[in-house]
Amino acid sequence: MADELNPETPETEGEEPIKQRKNGLYPGVSDELAENMKSGWADTELRDLEPVGQAAHTARRRAALSARFPGERLVIPAGNLKTRSNDTEYAFRSSVEYAYLTGNQTEDGVLVLEPTADGHRGTLYLLPRSDRENGEFWLDGQGELWVGRRHSLTESEALYGIPAADVRELAGTLREATGPVRVVRGHDAGIEAALTDKVTAERDEELRVFLSEARLVKDDFEVGELQKAVDSTVRGFEDVVKVLDKAEATSERYIEGTFFLRARVEGNDVGYGTIAAAGPHACTLHWVRNDGPVRSGDLLLLDAGVETHTLYTADVTRTLPVSGTYSEIQKKVYDAVYEAQEAGIAAVKPGAKYRDFHDAAQRVLAEKLVEWGLAEGPVERVLELGLQRRWTLHGTGHMLGMDVHDCAAARTETYVDGTLEPGMVLTVEPGLYFQADDLTVPEEYRGIGVRIEDDILVTEDGNRNLSAALPRRSGEVEAWMAALKG
């Protein structure tokens, strides 16, 4: 990584000084060099830009937000870069609320909806192009010469369909603002500080909850993006199966890296830390260390999802025999989870209670545990006391979208206690996990963890499995693996 110049440079009145790197190799900039760097650059303004694909949808979303909070100033920040270590930052990911309402994903951006007589006037506050006159573009660590070109404010207006302004002026404007204000908290400390005497936690939470619930039902654009994410994820699973022999020679990291390659070249990123859990690691629900061995004869629980350029993520799990064939006990557990998932998916339909798919899957698993003598029946007793949870551990699914656990701030009555509607997308992912040190089960079960997860769209007449291209039946999984390896 190149060492930035960042020398001390004269600052003009009202501007922040460009920070100097303590141990930079250049102690300063000559007047001649500074003058030379100001000129001789081609005009790179992009003209005749088309709006981003979701522009019409984001306009509709902003209109719904405006209607919910008439007469109030609404402030939705994208967030800022976060330091990873010293002077390096994590890759930026915009706040979901901001990206959902604008389609923009750049750091430091802020959407402000100013109340008007008949609704709101939206402005997208962004960093403009780097200033060449004061040397920012090549002297500042976030200058365009170092991190890449930004869109001009004019370009941004064309792309996102919202008037754009310089975000560096926004904090001062907000400090002088009057009237009721709400802000989405937790993303931009500077913006929140400017509003500290104008907002309340309760009112801001109402804004966050509304934006979370607005995402419960996906529009056509969102469903299309989720299908893209799932399709890419399917290809990532195929990639992994093809290199299981190499993973056996290395570790779970080979599996993680293989899937990430697919995610990176086809999408934006992975939607969450890939779980590449082999052997008893499959019993750790969020095993993301991925540093264990991959052994023939063990199961591999792969829980992974590609995130698209528009930030929609898949979330799919398959539990695969590393050797290509399930053992008798592995198949017994796997088939039970498959049966539970079938029951759960069948319960996903418009008008059903959200909890129905969870209850249906848990009942099947409880029946299996009683049948195998692992839980003391009857089944109704097991379910009433939640005794199956020692081995099923987690809920059977969650909403999916721009967050892998989407709509998390929604009210309980509209989410977990709500009713399914067409356009909702959720995961159905039952599992059975027999910990390696669980002395309450026969030894042959210990260390076996199985989860099967698919992404399900609620349709007008039932549901559609977005990840149906990946086989689920044990025999079909074995045949699929054999074909890929062959």
Short mmCIF file of C-alpha atoms in Angstrom, two decimals:
data_model
loop_
_atom_site.label_atom_id
_atom_site.label_comp_id
_atom_site.label_asym_id
_atom_site.label_seq_id
_atom_site.Cartn_x
_atom_site.Cartn_y
_atom_site.Cartn_z
CA MET A 1 0.00 0.00 0.00
CA ALA A 2 1.52 3.30 -1.05
CA ASP A 3 2.54 5.84 1.56
CA GLU A 4 0.50 9.03 1.17
CA LEU A 5 2.20 12.39 0.92
CA ASN A 6 0.05 14.29 3.41
CA PRO A 7 2.52 17.11 4.00
CA GLU A 8 1.72 20.26 5.88
CA THR A 9 0.06 22.61 3.44
CA PRO A 10 -1.19 26.15 3.88
CA GLU A 11 -4.92 26.23 4.57
CA THR A 12 -7.25 28.83 3.28
CA GLU A 13 -9.58 30.53 5.71
CA GLY A 14 -12.46 28.32 6.83
CA GLU A 15 -10.92 25.09 5.58
CA GLU A 16 -9.62 22.20 7.65
CA PRO A 17 -5.89 21.62 7.24
CA ILE A 18 -4.88 18.56 5.26
CA LYS A 19 -3.43 16.17 7.81
CA GLN A 20 0.24 15.28 7.63
CA ARG A 21 1.44 11.72 8.01
CA LYS A 22 3.91 11.73 10.90
CA ASN A 23 6.59 9.69 9.16
CA GLY A 24 5.92 10.64 5.56
CA LEU A 25 8.97 10.74 3.31
CA TYR A 26 8.16 14.14 1.82
CA PRO A 27 8.41 16.97 4.38
CA GLY A 28 6.57 19.49 2.26
CA VAL A 29 5.33 20.63 -1.14
CA SER A 30 7.11 23.28 -3.16
CA ASP A 31 5.07 26.15 -4.50
CA GLU A 32 6.05 25.07 -8.01
CA LEU A 33 4.75 21.51 -7.50
CA ALA A 34 1.54 22.74 -5.88
CA GLU A 35 0.89 25.04 -8.82
CA ASN A 36 1.78 22.32 -11.33
CA MET A 37 -0.76 19.90 -9.80
CA LYS A 38 -3.62 22.36 -10.24
CA SER A 39 -3.74 22.26 -14.02
CA GLY A 40 -3.36 20.01 -17.02
CA TRP A 41 -6.23 17.66 -16.19
CA ALA A 42 -8.89 16.56 -18.67
CA ASP A 43 -12.58 17.22 -18.15
CA THR A 44 -13.98 13.94 -16.80
CA GLU A 45 -17.54 15.02 -16.08
CA LEU A 46 -19.96 12.23 -17.01
CA ARG A 47 -22.92 13.38 -19.05
CA ASP A 48 -26.16 11.74 -20.21
CA LEU A 49 -26.21 9.42 -17.19
CA GLU A 50 -29.25 7.18 -16.75
CA PRO A 51 -30.91 6.86 -13.33
CA VAL A 52 -30.00 3.81 -11.25
CA GLY A 53 -32.33 0.84 -11.65
CA GLN A 54 -34.18 1.40 -8.38
CA ALA A 55 -34.66 5.17 -8.78
CA ALA A 56 -38.41 4.93 -9.33
CA HIS A 57 -38.73 2.63 -6.31
CA THR A 58 -36.67 4.87 -4.04
CA ALA A 59 -38.86 7.84 -5.03
CA ARG A 60 -41.96 5.89 -4.02
CA ARG A 61 -40.32 4.88 -0.73
CA ARG A 62 -39.47 8.49 0.08
CA ALA A 63 -43.06 9.49 -0.69
CA ALA A 64 -44.36 6.91 1.78
CA LEU A 65 -41.92 8.19 4.40
CA SER A 66 -43.03 11.76 3.75
CA ALA A 67 -46.67 10.81 4.20
CA ARG A 68 -45.93 9.13 7.54
CA PHE A 69 -44.13 12.13 9.07
CA PRO A 70 -45.72 15.31 7.65
CA GLY A 71 -44.25 18.63 8.73
CA GLU A 72 -41.06 17.10 10.17
CA ARG A 73 -37.46 17.29 9.00
CA LEU A 74 -36.12 13.75 8.45
CA VAL A 75 -32.39 13.02 8.43
CA ILE A 76 -31.07 9.66 7.21
CA PRO A 77 -27.25 9.27 7.15
CA ALA A 78 -25.26 6.72 5.17
CA GLY A 79 -22.53 6.50 7.81
CA ASN A 80 -18.80 7.10 7.84
CA LEU A 81 -15.68 5.06 7.24
CA LYS A 82 -14.60 2.99 10.26
CA THR A 83 -10.95 2.57 11.16
CA ARG A 84 -9.67 -0.99 10.99
CA SER A 85 -6.22 -0.18 12.33
CA ASN A 86 -4.12 2.98 12.39
CA ASP A 87 -4.78 4.60 8.99
CA THR A 88 -6.60 1.77 7.21
CA GLU A 89 -10.38 1.52 7.07
CA TYR A 90 -12.90 -1.25 6.72
CA ALA A 91 -14.66 -1.46 3.37
CA PHE A 92 -17.62 0.90 3.61
CA ARG A 93 -21.18 -0.38 3.62
CA SER A 94 -23.96 2.17 3.66
CA SER A 95 -26.67 2.11 6.28
CA VAL A 96 -29.62 0.11 5.02
CA GLU A 97 -32.09 2.93 5.64
CA TYR A 98 -30.08 5.36 3.49
CA ALA A 99 -29.47 2.93 0.62
CA TYR A 100 -33.13 1.84 0.67
CA LEU A 101 -34.32 5.43 0.26
CA THR A 102 -31.71 6.69 -2.22
CA GLY A 103 -29.93 3.88 -4.09
CA ASN A 104 -26.68 5.64 -3.17
CA GLN A 105 -23.98 3.87 -1.15
CA THR A 106 -21.19 6.38 -0.60
CA GLU A 107 -19.73 7.22 2.78
CA ASP A 108 -20.67 10.47 4.54
CA GLY A 109 -23.85 10.84 2.48
CA VAL A 110 -27.00 12.13 4.19
CA LEU A 111 -30.56 12.24 2.89
CA VAL A 112 -32.57 15.13 4.29
CA LEU A 113 -36.30 15.52 3.73
CA GLU A 114 -37.32 19.13 4.41
CA PRO A 115 -41.03 19.65 5.17
CA THR A 116 -43.03 21.69 2.67
CA ALA A 117 -46.66 22.73 2.42
CA ASP A 118 -47.56 19.59 0.47
CA GLY A 119 -44.99 17.03 1.64
CA HIS A 120 -41.21 17.12 1.69
CA ARG A 121 -38.34 18.31 -0.48
CA GLY A 122 -35.50 15.80 -0.57
CA THR A 123 -31.82 16.69 -0.81
CA LEU A 124 -28.94 14.27 -1.08
CA TYR A 125 -25.93 15.67 0.76
CA LEU A 126 -22.69 14.19 -0.57
CA LEU A 127 -18.99 14.86 -0.82
CA PRO A 128 -18.38 16.64 -4.13
CA ARG A 129 -15.43 15.94 -6.41
CA SER A 130 -12.04 16.45 -4.74
CA ASP A 131 -10.82 20.03 -4.92
CA ARG A 132 -7.84 20.39 -7.25
CA GLU A 133 -7.29 24.05 -6.41
CA ASN A 134 -6.29 23.42 -2.79
CA GLY A 135 -4.58 20.09 -3.53
CA GLU A 136 -7.13 17.94 -1.69
CA PHE A 137 -7.42 15.47 -4.56
CA TRP A 138 -3.78 14.37 -4.26
CA LEU A 139 -2.69 15.44 -0.76
CA ASP A 140 -5.57 14.19 1.38
CA GLY A 141 -5.77 10.52 2.30
CA GLN A 142 -9.34 10.37 1.01
CA GLY A 143 -8.57 12.42 -2.07
CA GLU A 144 -9.60 10.99 -5.42
CA LEU A 145 -6.03 10.30 -6.52
CA TRP A 146 -5.72 7.89 -3.58
CA VAL A 147 -9.16 6.25 -3.31
CA GLY A 148 -10.76 6.83 -6.70
CA ARG A 149 -13.07 9.24 -8.44
CA ARG A 150 -16.30 10.39 -6.81
CA HIS A 151 -19.40 11.41 -8.70
CA SER A 152 -19.92 15.13 -9.01
CA LEU A 153 -23.05 16.55 -7.43
CA THR A 154 -24.54 17.05 -10.89
CA GLU A 155 -23.84 13.42 -11.79
CA SER A 156 -25.41 12.27 -8.54
CA GLU A 157 -28.57 14.23 -9.23
CA ALA A 158 -28.90 12.43 -12.57
CA LEU A 159 -28.23 9.00 -11.07
CA TYR A 160 -30.48 9.18 -8.03
CA GLY A 161 -33.15 11.66 -9.07
CA ILE A 162 -32.63 13.89 -6.02
CA PRO A 163 -31.11 17.37 -5.81
CA ALA A 164 -27.58 17.10 -4.41
CA ALA A 165 -25.56 19.46 -2.20
CA ASP A 166 -22.21 19.55 -0.41
CA VAL A 167 -22.45 17.50 2.79
CA ARG A 168 -19.67 19.50 4.42
CA GLU A 169 -22.15 22.35 4.86
CA LEU A 170 -24.90 20.20 6.36
CA ALA A 171 -23.93 20.09 10.05
CA GLY A 172 -24.00 23.88 10.25
CA THR A 173 -27.36 24.00 8.51
CA LEU A 174 -28.84 21.42 10.89
CA ARG A 175 -27.61 23.30 13.95
CA GLU A 176 -29.68 26.29 12.82
CA ALA A 177 -32.73 24.20 11.92
CA THR A 178 -36.04 24.84 13.66
CA GLY A 179 -39.14 22.71 13.97
CA PRO A 180 -39.47 18.97 14.65
CA VAL A 181 -36.59 16.77 13.50
CA ARG A 182 -35.98 13.03 13.43
CA VAL A 183 -32.70 11.26 12.64
CA VAL A 184 -31.74 7.63 12.10
CA ARG A 185 -29.19 7.11 14.84
CA GLY A 186 -26.04 5.07 15.04
CA HIS A 187 -24.43 5.93 11.71
CA ASP A 188 -23.01 9.46 11.78
CA ALA A 189 -21.89 10.94 15.10
CA GLY A 190 -21.24 14.37 13.57
CA ILE A 191 -24.77 14.68 12.22
CA GLU A 192 -26.25 13.47 15.50
CA ALA A 193 -24.16 16.02 17.43
CA ALA A 194 -25.54 18.80 15.24
CA LEU A 195 -29.07 17.72 16.17
CA THR A 196 -28.47 16.86 19.82
CA ASP A 197 -30.83 19.51 21.22
CA LYS A 198 -33.53 18.96 18.58
CA VAL A 199 -34.30 15.22 18.69
CA THR A 200 -35.45 12.62 21.19
CA ALA A 201 -34.64 8.92 21.36
CA GLU A 202 -38.31 7.97 21.31
CA ARG A 203 -39.14 9.96 18.18
CA ASP A 204 -36.02 8.76 16.40
CA GLU A 205 -36.89 5.16 17.21
CA GLU A 206 -40.29 5.64 15.58
CA LEU A 207 -38.50 6.66 12.39
CA ARG A 208 -36.22 3.62 12.51
CA VAL A 209 -39.14 1.27 13.16
CA PHE A 210 -41.14 2.70 10.26
CA LEU A 211 -38.24 2.22 7.85
CA SER A 212 -37.74 -1.33 9.08
CA GLU A 213 -41.40 -2.24 8.64
CA ALA A 214 -41.47 -0.60 5.20
CA ARG A 215 -39.08 -3.33 4.05
CA LEU A 216 -41.25 -6.25 5.19
CA VAL A 217 -42.90 -6.49 1.75
CA LYS A 218 -40.46 -6.44 -1.15
CA ASP A 219 -41.21 -4.77 -4.47
CA ASP A 220 -40.40 -6.31 -7.86
CA PHE A 221 -36.95 -4.73 -7.96
CA GLU A 222 -36.06 -6.17 -4.56
CA VAL A 223 -37.30 -9.65 -5.43
CA GLY A 224 -35.23 -9.54 -8.59
CA GLU A 225 -32.11 -8.54 -6.66
CA LEU A 226 -32.68 -11.30 -4.12
CA GLN A 227 -33.01 -13.83 -6.92
CA LYS A 228 -29.72 -12.59 -8.40
CA ALA A 229 -28.07 -13.02 -5.00
CA VAL A 230 -29.47 -16.54 -4.65
CA ASP A 231 -28.47 -17.57 -8.17
CA SER A 232 -24.90 -16.45 -7.55
CA THR A 233 -24.94 -18.25 -4.21
CA VAL A 234 -25.97 -21.47 -5.94
CA ARG A 235 -22.94 -21.17 -8.19
CA GLY A 236 -20.79 -20.56 -5.13
CA PHE A 237 -22.01 -23.81 -3.55
CA GLU A 238 -21.20 -25.64 -6.77
CA ASP A 239 -17.70 -24.15 -6.70
CA VAL A 240 -17.17 -25.48 -3.19
CA VAL A 241 -18.23 -29.02 -4.04
CA LYS A 242 -15.76 -29.08 -6.91
CA VAL A 243 -12.80 -28.33 -4.59
CA LEU A 244 -13.64 -30.36 -1.51
CA ASP A 245 -10.53 -32.47 -2.08
CA LYS A 246 -8.40 -29.34 -1.85
CA ALA A 247 -10.24 -28.28 1.30
CA GLU A 248 -9.39 -31.67 2.82
CA ALA A 249 -5.74 -30.93 2.14
CA THR A 250 -5.97 -27.51 3.81
CA SER A 251 -8.88 -26.43 6.02
CA GLU A 252 -12.31 -24.85 6.17
CA ARG A 253 -10.60 -21.65 5.00
CA TYR A 254 -10.35 -23.10 1.50
CA ILE A 255 -14.13 -23.44 1.44
CA GLU A 256 -14.64 -19.91 2.74
CA GLY A 257 -12.19 -18.51 0.18
CA THR A 258 -13.74 -20.44 -2.69
CA PHE A 259 -17.20 -19.11 -1.94
CA PHE A 260 -15.89 -15.58 -1.42
CA LEU A 261 -14.30 -15.62 -4.88
CA ARG A 262 -17.71 -16.25 -6.44
CA ALA A 263 -19.29 -13.55 -4.27
CA ARG A 264 -16.63 -11.01 -5.14
CA VAL A 265 -16.62 -11.48 -8.91
CA GLU A 266 -20.41 -11.69 -9.31
CA GLY A 267 -21.68 -9.55 -6.47
CA ASN A 268 -20.62 -6.87 -4.08
CA ASP A 269 -19.53 -9.07 -1.18
CA VAL A 270 -20.82 -11.80 1.09
CA GLY A 271 -23.88 -10.74 3.05
CA TYR A 272 -22.44 -12.07 6.31
CA GLY A 273 -19.47 -14.05 7.54
CA THR A 274 -19.48 -17.41 5.75
CA ILE A 275 -20.04 -20.40 8.03
CA ALA A 276 -17.89 -23.25 6.67
CA ALA A 277 -18.33 -25.71 9.51
CA ALA A 278 -16.94 -29.23 9.09
CA GLY A 279 -17.36 -32.11 11.52
CA PRO A 280 -18.41 -31.07 15.04
CA HIS A 281 -18.02 -27.39 14.14
CA ALA A 282 -21.40 -27.75 12.44
CA CYS A 283 -22.91 -27.77 15.93
CA THR A 284 -21.67 -24.20 16.53
CA LEU A 285 -24.38 -22.05 15.00
CA HIS A 286 -22.19 -19.12 13.96
CA TRP A 287 -18.88 -20.86 13.33
CA VAL A 288 -17.00 -18.22 11.35
CA ARG A 289 -13.42 -18.98 12.42
CA ASN A 290 -13.28 -21.51 9.58
CA ASP A 291 -9.88 -22.80 10.63
CA GLY A 292 -10.69 -26.45 11.28
CA PRO A 293 -9.95 -29.60 9.29
CA VAL A 294 -12.19 -30.96 6.54
CA ARG A 295 -12.26 -34.75 6.74
CA SER A 296 -13.80 -37.41 4.55
CA GLY A 297 -16.58 -39.07 6.50
CA ASP A 298 -17.63 -35.84 8.20
CA LEU A 299 -20.39 -33.44 7.25
CA LEU A 300 -19.80 -29.90 6.00
CA LEU A 301 -22.41 -27.33 7.02
CA LEU A 302 -22.05 -24.42 4.60
CA ASP A 303 -24.16 -21.36 5.43
CA ALA A 304 -23.35 -18.58 2.98
CA GLY A 305 -24.85 -15.84 0.84
CA VAL A 306 -23.74 -13.50 -1.95
CA GLU A 307 -24.65 -9.85 -1.52
CA THR A 308 -25.50 -7.98 -4.73
CA HIS A 309 -24.17 -4.58 -5.78
CA THR A 310 -27.44 -3.13 -4.48
CA LEU A 311 -26.88 -4.75 -1.05
CA TYR A 312 -29.50 -7.51 -1.18
CA THR A 313 -28.22 -10.78 0.25
CA ALA A 314 -29.00 -14.46 -0.07
CA ASP A 315 -28.86 -16.76 2.97
CA VAL A 316 -28.63 -20.44 2.08
CA THR A 317 -27.43 -23.50 3.99
CA ARG A 318 -26.67 -27.03 2.85
CA THR A 319 -25.15 -29.81 4.93
CA LEU A 320 -23.00 -31.93 2.63
CA PRO A 321 -21.12 -35.21 3.12
CA VAL A 322 -17.47 -34.42 2.48
CA SER A 323 -17.00 -37.88 0.95
CA GLY A 324 -20.06 -37.41 -1.26
CA THR A 325 -22.16 -40.01 0.58
CA TYR A 326 -24.02 -39.74 3.88
CA SER A 327 -23.41 -42.42 6.49
CA GLU A 328 -26.49 -44.19 7.87
CA ILE A 329 -26.71 -42.02 11.00
CA GLN A 330 -25.94 -38.82 9.06
CA LYS A 331 -28.70 -39.63 6.59
CA LYS A 332 -31.12 -40.37 9.44
CA VAL A 333 -30.56 -36.94 10.97
CA TYR A 334 -30.43 -35.17 7.61
CA ASP A 335 -33.69 -36.70 6.39
CA ALA A 336 -35.42 -35.65 9.62
CA VAL A 337 -34.32 -32.04 9.10
CA TYR A 338 -35.42 -32.22 5.46
CA GLU A 339 -38.86 -33.45 6.54
CA ALA A 340 -39.09 -30.59 9.04
CA GLN A 341 -38.11 -28.08 6.39
CA GLU A 342 -40.73 -29.44 4.00
CA ALA A 343 -43.37 -28.92 6.69
CA GLY A 344 -42.10 -25.41 7.34
CA ILE A 345 -42.06 -24.40 3.67
CA ALA A 346 -45.59 -25.77 3.19
CA ALA A 347 -46.78 -23.43 5.95
CA VAL A 348 -45.49 -20.32 4.15
CA LYS A 349 -48.46 -18.75 2.36
CA PRO A 350 -50.38 -15.47 2.37
CA GLY A 351 -52.69 -15.12 5.36
CA ALA A 352 -50.73 -17.57 7.49
CA LYS A 353 -49.30 -16.45 10.79
CA TYR A 354 -45.58 -15.72 10.62
CA ARG A 355 -44.99 -18.26 13.40
CA ASP A 356 -46.73 -21.10 11.53
CA PHE A 357 -43.68 -22.26 9.57
CA HIS A 358 -41.58 -22.36 12.73
CA ASP A 359 -44.21 -24.32 14.65
CA ALA A 360 -44.66 -26.80 11.79
CA ALA A 361 -40.93 -27.51 11.53
CA GLN A 362 -40.42 -27.75 15.29
CA ARG A 363 -43.25 -30.27 15.59
CA VAL A 364 -41.60 -32.60 13.10
CA LEU A 365 -38.26 -32.36 14.87
CA ALA A 366 -39.88 -32.96 18.26
CA GLU A 367 -41.61 -36.04 16.86
CA LYS A 368 -38.29 -37.39 15.59
CA LEU A 369 -36.56 -36.79 18.92
CA VAL A 370 -39.31 -38.63 20.78
CA GLU A 371 -39.30 -41.44 18.19
CA TRP A 372 -35.54 -41.87 18.60
CA GLY A 373 -35.82 -41.93 22.39
CA LEU A 374 -33.80 -38.76 22.86
CA ALA A 375 -36.66 -36.70 24.33
CA GLU A 376 -39.32 -38.01 26.70
CA GLY A 377 -42.76 -37.69 25.15
CA PRO A 378 -45.49 -37.14 24.46
CA VAL A 379 -44.71 -34.67 21.70
CA GLU A 380 -47.13 -32.05 23.05
CA ARG A 381 -45.24 -32.07 26.34
CA VAL A 382 -41.91 -31.64 24.56
CA LEU A 383 -43.22 -28.68 22.57
CA GLU A 384 -44.96 -27.06 25.53
CA LEU A 385 -41.78 -27.17 27.63
CA GLY A 386 -39.49 -26.44 24.67
CA LEU A 387 -37.41 -29.54 25.42
CA GLN A 388 -36.55 -30.02 21.74
CA ARG A 389 -34.56 -26.79 21.88
CA ARG A 390 -31.56 -28.60 23.41
CA TRP A 391 -30.99 -29.97 19.90
CA THR A 392 -32.86 -27.54 17.60
CA LEU A 393 -31.41 -24.43 19.28
CA HIS A 394 -32.68 -21.60 17.04
CA GLY A 395 -35.77 -20.19 15.41
CA THR A 396 -36.70 -21.67 12.05
CA GLY A 397 -36.17 -18.53 9.99
CA HIS A 398 -36.20 -14.77 9.61
CA MET A 399 -36.98 -12.01 7.15
CA LEU A 400 -34.39 -11.49 4.39
CA GLY A 401 -33.42 -8.46 2.33
CA MET A 402 -30.78 -5.75 2.58
CA ASP A 403 -29.86 -7.18 5.97
CA VAL A 404 -29.46 -10.91 6.36
CA HIS A 405 -31.76 -10.59 9.38
CA ASP A 406 -33.91 -7.96 7.72
CA CYS A 407 -36.51 -5.68 9.30
CA ALA A 408 -35.08 -6.36 12.77
CA ALA A 409 -36.40 -3.10 14.25
CA ALA A 410 -40.01 -3.84 13.22
CA ARG A 411 -42.58 -4.09 15.97
CA THR A 412 -43.24 -7.61 17.24
CA GLU A 413 -46.92 -7.34 16.32
CA THR A 414 -46.06 -6.68 12.66
CA TYR A 415 -43.20 -9.21 12.42
CA VAL A 416 -43.12 -12.29 14.65
CA ASP A 417 -46.78 -11.95 15.63
CA GLY A 418 -47.79 -10.72 12.19
CA THR A 419 -49.34 -12.30 9.11
CA LEU A 420 -47.54 -13.28 5.92
CA GLU A 421 -48.24 -11.21 2.81
CA PRO A 422 -47.25 -11.61 -0.85
CA GLY A 423 -43.83 -10.05 -1.40
CA MET A 424 -42.36 -11.06 1.94
CA VAL A 425 -39.13 -13.05 1.72
CA LEU A 426 -38.00 -15.23 4.59
CA THR A 427 -35.68 -18.12 5.30
CA VAL A 428 -36.85 -21.56 6.39
CA GLU A 429 -33.94 -23.24 8.14
CA PRO A 430 -34.59 -25.97 10.72
CA GLY A 431 -31.66 -27.82 12.18
CA LEU A 432 -30.59 -30.55 14.56
CA TYR A 433 -27.33 -30.26 16.47
CA PHE A 434 -25.86 -32.95 18.68
CA GLN A 435 -22.88 -31.46 20.48
CA ALA A 436 -19.74 -33.56 20.68
CA ASP A 437 -19.90 -33.50 24.49
CA ASP A 438 -23.65 -34.19 24.83
CA LEU A 439 -23.87 -37.27 27.04
CA THR A 440 -27.68 -37.36 26.80
CA VAL A 441 -27.56 -38.85 23.29
CA PRO A 442 -25.95 -42.06 22.03
CA GLU A 443 -22.35 -41.64 20.91
CA GLU A 444 -23.18 -42.16 17.24
CA TYR A 445 -25.15 -38.85 17.21
CA ARG A 446 -22.45 -36.76 18.86
CA GLY A 447 -20.74 -34.19 16.65
CA ILE A 448 -23.43 -34.28 13.97
CA GLY A 449 -24.96 -30.94 13.02
CA VAL A 450 -27.42 -30.52 10.16
CA ARG A 451 -29.18 -27.41 8.87
CA ILE A 452 -31.02 -26.94 5.57
CA GLU A 453 -31.95 -23.38 4.65
CA ASP A 454 -33.77 -21.88 1.68
CA ASP A 455 -34.99 -18.40 0.77
CA ILE A 456 -38.76 -18.38 0.31
CA LEU A 457 -40.89 -15.72 -1.40
CA VAL A 458 -44.52 -15.45 -0.34
CA THR A 459 -46.64 -15.34 -3.50
CA GLU A 460 -50.32 -14.66 -4.14
CA ASP A 461 -51.15 -18.36 -4.10
CA GLY A 462 -48.46 -19.85 -1.83
CA ASN A 463 -44.71 -19.53 -2.03
CA ARG A 464 -41.72 -19.83 -4.34
CA ASN A 465 -38.38 -21.25 -3.28
CA LEU A 466 -35.81 -18.81 -4.67
CA SER A 467 -33.01 -21.30 -3.96
CA ALA A 468 -34.72 -24.37 -5.42
CA ALA A 469 -31.81 -24.86 -7.85
CA LEU A 470 -29.83 -26.39 -5.00
CA PRO A 471 -30.96 -29.97 -4.25
CA ARG A 472 -32.29 -30.75 -0.77
CA ARG A 473 -33.20 -34.46 -0.63
CA SER A 474 -30.30 -36.55 0.63
CA GLY A 475 -30.21 -38.77 -2.45
CA GLU A 476 -30.40 -35.77 -4.78
CA VAL A 477 -27.58 -34.05 -2.88
CA GLU A 478 -25.36 -37.12 -3.32
CA ALA A 479 -26.14 -37.32 -7.05
CA TRP A 480 -25.52 -33.57 -7.49
CA MET A 481 -22.17 -33.81 -5.73
CA ALA A 482 -21.14 -36.81 -7.77
CA ALA A 483 -21.98 -35.03 -11.03
CA LEU A 484 -20.01 -31.92 -10.03
CA LYS A 485 -16.99 -33.90 -8.90
CA GLY A 486 -17.13 -36.05 -12.01
#
